[in-house]
GROMACS .gro file of C-alpha atoms in nm:
model
  403
    1MET     CA    1   4.063   5.331   1.118
    2ASN     CA    2   4.365   5.078   1.074
    3LEU     CA    3   4.703   5.047   0.933
    4LYS     CA    4   4.631   4.790   0.727
    5ASN     CA    5   4.910   4.762   0.402
    6ARG     CA    6   5.055   5.093   0.565
    7ARG     CA    7   5.438   5.070   0.507
    8ILE     CA    8   5.655   5.220   0.840
    9LEU     CA    9   5.998   5.271   0.889
   10LEU     CA   10   6.049   5.270   1.263
   11ILE     CA   11   6.385   5.405   1.354
   12VAL     CA   12   6.473   5.327   1.721
   13SER     CA   13   6.746   5.562   1.874
   14GLY     CA   14   6.895   5.536   2.191
   15GLY     CA   15   6.698   5.607   2.507
   16ILE     CA   16   6.533   5.405   2.792
   17ALA     CA   17   6.211   5.499   2.628
   18ALA     CA   18   6.268   5.254   2.391
   19ILE     CA   19   6.168   4.951   2.612
   20LYS     CA   20   5.826   5.094   2.492
   21ILE     CA   21   5.839   5.021   2.144
   22PRO     CA   22   5.826   4.649   2.112
   23GLU     CA   23   5.431   4.721   2.248
   24LEU     CA   24   5.420   5.034   1.974
   25ILE     CA   25   5.511   4.743   1.698
   26ARG     CA   26   5.263   4.500   1.886
   27LEU     CA   27   4.995   4.722   1.808
   28MET     CA   28   5.092   4.862   1.453
   29LYS     CA   29   5.108   4.477   1.393
   30LYS     CA   30   4.767   4.409   1.524
   31SER     CA   31   4.619   4.702   1.324
   32GLY     CA   32   4.774   4.585   0.968
   33ALA     CA   33   5.074   4.764   0.933
   34HIS     CA   34   5.396   4.658   0.766
   35VAL     CA   35   5.690   4.746   0.984
   36ARG     CA   36   6.085   4.749   0.928
   37CYS     CA   37   6.318   4.850   1.208
   38ILE     CA   38   6.664   5.066   1.178
   39LEU     CA   39   6.786   4.998   1.516
   40THR     CA   40   7.080   5.243   1.615
   41GLN     CA   41   7.393   5.118   1.820
   42GLY     CA   42   7.228   5.338   2.148
   43GLY     CA   43   6.914   5.174   2.112
   44ALA     CA   44   7.050   4.855   2.093
   45GLN     CA   45   7.129   4.938   2.448
   46PHE     CA   46   6.799   4.917   2.528
   47VAL     CA   47   6.615   4.647   2.316
   48THR     CA   48   6.793   4.372   2.103
   49PRO     CA   49   6.753   4.313   1.693
   50LEU     CA   50   6.592   3.996   1.767
   51SER     CA   51   6.301   4.110   2.009
   52LEU     CA   52   6.196   4.377   1.718
   53ALA     CA   53   6.252   4.121   1.419
   54ALA     CA   54   6.024   3.892   1.585
   55LEU     CA   55   5.765   4.150   1.690
   56SER     CA   56   5.794   4.306   1.347
   57GLU     CA   57   5.804   4.017   1.164
   58ASN     CA   58   6.106   4.146   0.943
   59ASN     CA   59   6.480   4.184   0.966
   60VAL     CA   60   6.600   4.451   1.166
   61TYR     CA   61   6.889   4.676   1.017
   62THR     CA   62   7.155   4.793   1.210
   63ASP     CA   63   7.494   4.835   1.004
   64LEU     CA   64   7.516   5.105   0.721
   65TRP     CA   65   7.827   4.899   0.618
   66SER     CA   66   7.690   4.573   0.586
   67LEU     CA   67   7.734   4.456   0.257
   68LYS     CA   68   7.450   4.215   0.256
   69ASP     CA   69   7.171   4.474   0.364
   70GLU     CA   70   7.292   4.704   0.126
   71THR     CA   71   7.297   4.446  -0.153
   72GLU     CA   72   6.936   4.339  -0.073
   73MET     CA   73   6.772   4.678   0.051
   74GLY     CA   74   7.021   4.954   0.098
   75HIS     CA   75   6.939   5.270   0.278
   76ILE     CA   76   6.777   5.408  -0.047
   77ARG     CA   77   6.536   5.146  -0.087
   78LEU     CA   78   6.471   5.160   0.319
   79SER     CA   79   6.375   5.504   0.277
   80ARG     CA   80   6.138   5.506  -0.065
   81GLU     CA   81   5.928   5.221   0.047
   82ALA     CA   82   5.813   5.330   0.326
   83ASP     CA   83   5.477   5.555   0.360
   84LEU     CA   84   5.628   5.703   0.703
   85ILE     CA   85   5.929   5.734   0.891
   86LEU     CA   86   5.838   5.706   1.290
   87ILE     CA   87   6.176   5.790   1.460
   88ALA     CA   88   6.059   5.663   1.861
   89PRO     CA   89   6.226   5.736   2.048
   90ALA     CA   90   6.420   6.033   1.895
   91THR     CA   91   6.714   6.120   2.120
   92ALA     CA   92   6.839   6.538   2.102
   93HIS     CA   93   7.140   6.369   1.951
   94ILE     CA   94   6.923   6.221   1.632
   95MET     CA   95   6.686   6.501   1.599
   96ALA     CA   96   7.039   6.744   1.609
   97LYS     CA   97   7.197   6.516   1.297
   98MET     CA   98   6.877   6.562   1.110
   99ALA     CA   99   6.888   6.953   1.150
  100HIS     CA  100   7.227   6.969   1.019
  101GLY     CA  101   7.203   6.725   0.746
  102LEU     CA  102   7.473   6.478   0.895
  103ALA     CA  103   7.496   6.152   0.765
  104ASP     CA  104   7.726   5.906   0.971
  105ASP     CA  105   7.537   5.558   1.047
  106LEU     CA  106   7.237   5.369   0.866
  107ALA     CA  107   6.953   5.622   1.057
  108SER     CA  108   7.071   5.922   0.965
  109THR     CA  109   7.161   5.805   0.591
  110THR     CA  110   6.845   5.677   0.555
  111LEU     CA  111   6.679   5.962   0.668
  112LEU     CA  112   6.882   6.224   0.438
  113ALA     CA  113   6.804   6.025   0.137
  114SER     CA  114   6.414   6.014   0.249
  115ASP     CA  115   6.179   6.209   0.045
  116LYS     CA  116   5.868   6.077   0.272
  117PRO     CA  117   5.726   6.219   0.548
  118VAL     CA  118   5.897   6.174   0.906
  119MET     CA  119   5.701   6.170   1.267
  120ILE     CA  120   5.931   6.258   1.525
  121VAL     CA  121   5.862   6.106   1.884
  122PRO     CA  122   6.128   6.292   2.081
  123ALA     CA  123   6.233   6.135   2.464
  124MET     CA  124   6.500   6.300   2.659
  125ASN     CA  125   6.603   6.477   3.039
  126HIS     CA  126   6.393   6.816   3.038
  127LYS     CA  127   6.684   7.020   3.043
  128MET     CA  128   6.801   6.860   2.748
  129TRP     CA  129   6.466   6.886   2.586
  130GLU     CA  130   6.434   7.268   2.721
  131HIS     CA  131   6.768   7.358   2.559
  132PRO     CA  132   6.793   7.612   2.326
  133ALA     CA  133   6.994   7.409   2.085
  134THR     CA  134   6.727   7.151   2.084
  135GLN     CA  135   6.476   7.361   2.055
  136GLN     CA  136   6.629   7.543   1.764
  137ASN     CA  137   6.655   7.206   1.587
  138LEU     CA  138   6.305   7.129   1.652
  139GLU     CA  139   6.203   7.454   1.506
  140THR     CA  140   6.430   7.330   1.213
  141LEU     CA  141   6.285   7.020   1.136
  142ARG     CA  142   5.919   7.152   1.205
  143ALA     CA  143   5.948   7.416   0.931
  144ARG     CA  144   6.085   7.144   0.701
  145GLY     CA  145   5.771   6.929   0.756
  146ALA     CA  146   5.845   6.714   1.017
  147PHE     CA  147   5.560   6.587   1.249
  148ILE     CA  148   5.615   6.643   1.590
  149LEU     CA  149   5.445   6.446   1.901
  150GLU     CA  150   5.518   6.651   2.178
  151PRO     CA  151   5.705   6.493   2.524
  152THR     CA  152   5.482   6.515   2.802
  153MET     CA  153   5.559   6.613   3.178
  154GLY     CA  154   5.654   6.307   3.425
  155ASP     CA  155   5.922   6.118   3.632
  156MET     CA  156   6.218   6.061   3.413
  157ALA     CA  157   6.470   5.796   3.456
  158CYS     CA  158   6.736   6.004   3.594
  159GLY     CA  159   6.474   6.060   3.907
  160GLU     CA  160   6.414   6.422   3.776
  161VAL     CA  161   6.046   6.562   3.665
  162GLY     CA  162   5.972   6.775   3.374
  163VAL     CA  163   5.879   6.796   3.016
  164GLY     CA  164   6.049   6.510   2.817
  165ARG     CA  165   5.916   6.171   2.841
  166MET     CA  166   5.806   5.978   2.541
  167MET     CA  167   5.430   5.945   2.434
  168GLU     CA  168   5.278   5.617   2.586
  169PRO     CA  169   5.249   5.387   2.278
  170VAL     CA  170   4.876   5.401   2.269
  171GLU     CA  171   4.945   5.801   2.223
  172ILE     CA  172   5.153   5.726   1.934
  173PHE     CA  173   4.961   5.500   1.766
  174ALA     CA  174   4.650   5.725   1.767
  175SER     CA  175   4.860   6.002   1.621
  176LEU     CA  176   4.927   5.747   1.343
  177GLU     CA  177   4.606   5.647   1.276
  178ASN     CA  178   4.499   6.042   1.266
  179PHE     CA  179   4.804   6.080   1.007
  180PHE     CA  180   4.694   5.811   0.751
  181SER     CA  181   4.329   5.919   0.849
  182ALA     CA  182   4.182   6.026   0.461
  183SER     CA  183   4.024   6.342   0.682
  184LYS     CA  184   4.249   6.529   0.950
  185PRO     CA  185   4.042   6.676   1.255
  186LEU     CA  186   4.065   7.020   1.034
  187HIS     CA  187   4.069   6.909   0.689
  188GLY     CA  188   3.873   7.112   0.456
  189LYS     CA  189   3.910   7.448   0.704
  190LYS     CA  190   4.054   7.759   0.580
  191ALA     CA  191   4.304   7.878   0.861
  192LEU     CA  192   4.434   8.264   0.874
  193VAL     CA  193   4.703   8.326   1.135
  194THR     CA  194   4.929   8.662   1.201
  195ALA     CA  195   5.265   8.633   1.369
  196GLY     CA  196   5.552   8.841   1.507
  197PRO     CA  197   5.621   9.238   1.526
  198THR     CA  198   5.536   9.488   1.253
  199ARG     CA  199   5.764   9.793   1.203
  200GLU     CA  200   5.658  10.124   1.153
  201PRO     CA  201   5.916  10.356   1.005
  202ILE     CA  202   6.031  10.676   1.162
  203ASP     CA  203   6.291  10.769   0.866
  204ALA     CA  204   6.473  10.567   0.595
  205VAL     CA  205   6.724  10.369   0.870
  206ARG     CA  206   6.464  10.395   1.165
  207TYR     CA  207   6.165  10.195   1.318
  208ILE     CA  208   5.919  10.181   1.567
  209SER     CA  209   5.855   9.818   1.685
  210ASN     CA  210   5.856   9.555   1.975
  211GLU     CA  211   6.043   9.228   2.095
  212SER     CA  212   5.829   8.960   1.936
  213SER     CA  213   6.011   8.692   1.805
  214GLY     CA  214   5.708   8.526   1.608
  215ARG     CA  215   5.756   8.192   1.758
  216GLN     CA  216   5.429   8.132   1.910
  217GLY     CA  217   5.294   8.206   1.579
  218TYR     CA  218   5.479   7.974   1.369
  219ALA     CA  219   5.404   7.676   1.586
  220ILE     CA  220   5.021   7.772   1.588
  221ALA     CA  221   5.041   7.797   1.198
  222GLN     CA  222   5.265   7.469   1.173
  223ALA     CA  223   5.010   7.269   1.421
  224LEU     CA  224   4.728   7.401   1.251
  225ARG     CA  225   4.893   7.251   0.906
  226ASP     CA  226   4.949   6.939   1.075
  227ALA     CA  227   4.586   6.890   1.185
  228GLY     CA  228   4.455   6.935   0.802
  229ALA     CA  229   4.398   7.309   0.789
  230ASP     CA  230   4.462   7.516   0.463
  231VAL     CA  231   4.685   7.772   0.636
  232THR     CA  232   4.768   8.137   0.558
  233LEU     CA  233   5.080   8.267   0.748
  234ILE     CA  234   5.075   8.651   0.758
  235THR     CA  235   5.394   8.749   0.931
  236GLY     CA  236   5.599   9.030   1.034
  237PRO     CA  237   6.005   9.067   1.008
  238VAL     CA  238   6.092   8.748   1.195
  239ASP     CA  239   6.453   8.535   1.244
  240LEU     CA  240   6.241   8.203   1.197
  241PRO     CA  241   6.294   7.937   0.888
  242ALA     CA  242   5.938   7.943   0.661
  243PRO     CA  243   5.758   7.662   0.754
  244SER     CA  244   5.672   7.435   0.496
  245HIS     CA  245   5.307   7.324   0.306
  246MET     CA  246   5.176   7.681   0.411
  247ASN     CA  247   5.080   8.007   0.220
  248ILE     CA  248   5.304   8.290   0.361
  249LEU     CA  249   5.278   8.656   0.298
  250ARG     CA  250   5.555   8.868   0.416
  251VAL     CA  251   5.455   9.218   0.557
  252THR     CA  252   5.633   9.520   0.725
  253THR     CA  253   5.387   9.748   0.879
  254ALA     CA  254   5.076   9.752   1.071
  255ARG     CA  255   4.898   9.887   0.740
  256GLU     CA  256   5.052   9.588   0.503
  257MET     CA  257   4.956   9.356   0.797
  258TYR     CA  258   4.569   9.457   0.790
  259GLU     CA  259   4.507   9.470   0.394
  260ALA     CA  260   4.699   9.094   0.370
  261THR     CA  261   4.475   8.996   0.639
  262LEU     CA  262   4.117   9.112   0.491
  263ASN     CA  263   4.236   8.987   0.139
  264CYS     CA  264   4.269   8.672   0.282
  265LEU     CA  265   3.926   8.684   0.397
  266PRO     CA  266   3.683   8.471   0.415
  267VAL     CA  267   3.829   8.200   0.629
  268ASP     CA  268   3.695   7.939   0.857
  269LEU     CA  269   3.907   8.055   1.170
  270ALA     CA  270   4.173   8.344   1.261
  271VAL     CA  271   4.452   8.373   1.552
  272CYS     CA  272   4.586   8.687   1.570
  273THR     CA  273   4.922   8.622   1.804
  274ALA     CA  274   5.108   8.947   1.608
  275ALA     CA  275   5.218   9.236   1.821
  276VAL     CA  276   5.075   9.485   1.609
  277ALA     CA  277   5.179   9.846   1.670
  278ASP     CA  278   4.961  10.049   1.775
  279TRP     CA  279   5.063  10.366   1.632
  280ALA     CA  280   5.247  10.499   1.323
  281VAL     CA  281   5.459  10.791   1.255
  282ALA     CA  282   5.201  11.004   1.065
  283HIS     CA  283   5.497  11.147   0.822
  284PRO     CA  284   5.798  10.932   0.846
  285SER     CA  285   6.101  11.095   0.675
  286SER     CA  286   6.194  10.947   0.329
  287SER     CA  287   6.601  10.998   0.431
  288LYS     CA  288   6.791  10.950   0.762
  289MET     CA  289   6.698  11.210   1.011
  290LYS     CA  290   7.041  11.409   1.136
  291LYS     CA  291   7.119  11.500   1.469
  292ARG     CA  292   7.058  11.880   1.530
  293ASP     CA  293   7.341  12.118   1.617
  294ASN     CA  294   7.125  12.250   1.869
  295GLY     CA  295   7.067  11.944   2.077
  296SER     CA  296   6.685  11.937   2.015
  297SER     CA  297   6.444  11.630   1.938
  298PRO     CA  298   6.222  11.573   1.640
  299ASN     CA  299   5.898  11.575   1.717
  300LEU     CA  300   5.725  11.271   1.590
  301THR     CA  301   5.353  11.306   1.541
  302LEU     CA  302   5.174  10.909   1.564
  303THR     CA  303   4.863  10.830   1.372
  304GLU     CA  304   4.632  10.510   1.516
  305ASN     CA  305   4.688  10.192   1.304
  306PRO     CA  306   4.382   9.980   1.198
  307ASP     CA  307   4.263   9.734   1.475
  308ILE     CA  308   4.301   9.402   1.284
  309LEU     CA  309   4.110   9.179   1.570
  310LYS     CA  310   3.856   9.400   1.592
  311THR     CA  311   3.785   9.477   1.219
  312LEU     CA  312   3.753   9.078   1.209
  313GLY     CA  313   3.556   9.053   1.481
  314GLU     CA  314   3.305   9.312   1.354
  315ARG     CA  315   3.266   9.213   0.965
  316GLU     CA  316   2.963   9.032   0.851
  317ASN     CA  317   3.186   8.755   0.674
  318ARG     CA  318   3.395   8.742   1.006
  319PRO     CA  319   3.553   8.397   1.025
  320SER     CA  320   3.357   8.129   1.253
  321LEU     CA  321   3.623   8.151   1.534
  322VAL     CA  322   3.833   8.432   1.598
  323ILE     CA  323   4.123   8.437   1.823
  324GLY     CA  324   4.325   8.707   1.986
  325PHE     CA  325   4.619   8.734   2.165
  326ALA     CA  326   4.680   8.977   2.469
  327ALA     CA  327   5.051   9.024   2.650
  328GLU     CA  328   4.940   9.247   2.955
  329THR     CA  329   5.174   9.367   3.234
  330GLU     CA  330   4.935   9.340   3.482
  331LYS     CA  331   4.533   9.241   3.573
  332LEU     CA  332   4.594   8.975   3.336
  333ALA     CA  333   4.238   8.812   3.303
  334GLU     CA  334   4.047   9.156   3.379
  335ASN     CA  335   4.227   9.303   3.086
  336ALA     CA  336   4.163   8.995   2.856
  337LEU     CA  337   3.855   8.965   2.896
  338GLU     CA  338   3.777   9.380   2.845
  339LYS     CA  339   3.990   9.302   2.535
  340LEU     CA  340   3.791   8.984   2.428
  341LYS     CA  341   3.440   9.194   2.460
  342ASN     CA  342   3.591   9.497   2.305
  343LYS     CA  343   3.709   9.353   1.953
  344LYS     CA  344   3.423   9.134   1.968
  345CYS     CA  345   3.657   8.814   1.930
  346ASP     CA  346   3.556   8.484   2.038
  347TRP     CA  347   3.843   8.370   2.251
  348ILE     CA  348   4.176   8.536   2.389
  349VAL     CA  349   4.483   8.370   2.491
  350ALA     CA  350   4.615   8.629   2.753
  351ASN     CA  351   5.003   8.611   2.883
  352GLN     CA  352   5.201   8.784   3.134
  353VAL     CA  353   5.484   8.996   2.911
  354GLY     CA  354   5.723   8.862   3.185
  355ASP     CA  355   6.029   9.040   3.336
  356LYS     CA  356   6.411   8.973   3.283
  357GLU     CA  357   6.405   8.669   3.490
  358ASN     CA  358   6.139   8.529   3.305
  359PRO     CA  359   6.087   8.697   2.958
  360ILE     CA  360   5.789   8.576   2.705
  361PHE     CA  361   5.909   8.748   2.410
  362GLY     CA  362   6.163   8.567   2.238
  363ALA     CA  363   6.164   8.316   2.502
  364GLU     CA  364   6.125   7.934   2.408
  365GLN     CA  365   5.828   7.879   2.655
  366ASN     CA  366   5.502   8.078   2.738
  367GLN     CA  367   5.258   8.066   3.008
  368VAL     CA  368   4.924   8.170   2.895
  369MET     CA  369   4.534   8.189   2.999
  370LEU     CA  370   4.287   8.091   2.751
  371ILE     CA  371   3.954   8.305   2.784
  372THR     CA  372   3.656   8.288   2.572
  373ARG     CA  373   3.289   8.406   2.656
  374THR     CA  374   3.207   8.139   2.878
  375HIS     CA  375   3.531   8.005   3.033
  376SER     CA  376   3.868   8.072   3.117
  377GLU     CA  377   4.197   7.837   3.204
  378GLU     CA  378   4.515   7.887   3.324
  379TRP     CA  379   4.772   7.691   3.139
  380PRO     CA  380   5.095   7.627   3.316
  381ARG     CA  381   5.450   7.753   3.164
  382ILE     CA  382   5.515   7.527   2.890
  383SER     CA  383   5.690   7.544   2.546
  384LYS     CA  384   5.543   7.743   2.289
  385LEU     CA  385   5.504   7.429   2.056
  386ALA     CA  386   5.330   7.274   2.326
  387VAL     CA  387   5.108   7.567   2.377
  388ALA     CA  388   5.031   7.542   1.990
  389THR     CA  389   4.901   7.212   2.030
  390ARG     CA  390   4.687   7.264   2.319
  391LEU     CA  391   4.541   7.565   2.151
  392VAL     CA  392   4.483   7.358   1.805
  393GLN     CA  393   4.357   7.037   2.002
  394LYS     CA  394   4.097   7.314   2.176
  395ILE     CA  395   4.018   7.477   1.778
  396THR     CA  396   3.981   7.123   1.682
  397ASP     CA  397   3.765   7.033   1.944
  398HIS     CA  398   3.563   7.387   1.863
  399PHE     CA  399   3.451   7.257   1.500
  400THR     CA  400   3.424   6.887   1.571
  401LYS     CA  401   3.179   6.906   1.849
  402ASP     CA  402   2.852   6.879   1.670
  403LYS     CA  403   2.963   6.666   1.450
   0.00000   0.00000   0.00000
């Protein structure tokens, strides 16, 4: 696969990783791509317009107010004439501007005026990357359909170590090849993802639930989409932006999620991340229950909810790959392995629930153990987006190993 005749608009923003961009341009040009560059004011502190122009064999655009450039090209034409807009390196600043729709320079104006796919290659200090504002902006951009190439762990220019290094040019180039490939690795596969909590009503205003945010499930659904799968996301009540380019079914109770899941079959793979309530109130009140004058508490009779994961694992038309999630407070590996056997699923992604100092529910990061029928592996504490990327790579390997 090469990039012959592919038109790529490359936006180079400020960051020491910009010094790697000439090598990326060389790889793209060698593969036949047509490359135009927008260089931000910050990016120009690390690479020059002349060097990018020489390598891309095209003018480099820097100034929104250049009459000559606006007459000949303009930010509208720049945005329209590309097959893909690639931002590398992408700073926290340019991602924040994108997320909030700001347009105060040529790069941000071009991005806001574009209707083309966008691939973002972040690079920044690890604390900036982990900051809730950056992660929220990232979720917003991903939900709008942007393709994110996660930064890696390594030494920073500031002397610190952490996740924030930009992908190497050869890795970015491989992602470009994959993007333009006629058949992405999971193309043609139907995927089902359940995410978030369920709510089991007690009365008209109260319910039983849990602290699941849905972040991990949403990240996995989007990573599957980016890998080419046809994704259906069944989601409980969460406060997250709706991901683009997938079928979304919103439910509230465990029973509703169970029925929605069965109605989606058959699928090729199912990833059950949802924190489904094990029990529901047998007879919820249709009106608000009042406090009793004698101070006594109402007696609630609980009934067991249907087991979605076990049902999927036991069905004749089961997905060929069924993945469950297990949140445990103790004996992580032992309890997860037992769940894998009892539910008859293929893989379990297990995580320790954590404590107030190191929460998992609602947090930006996760630390998991992947357990299959033949082996297990423990992953370091990384962002939930990175967990999703790793898991989808494992899924891709599973479906392509015999090809």
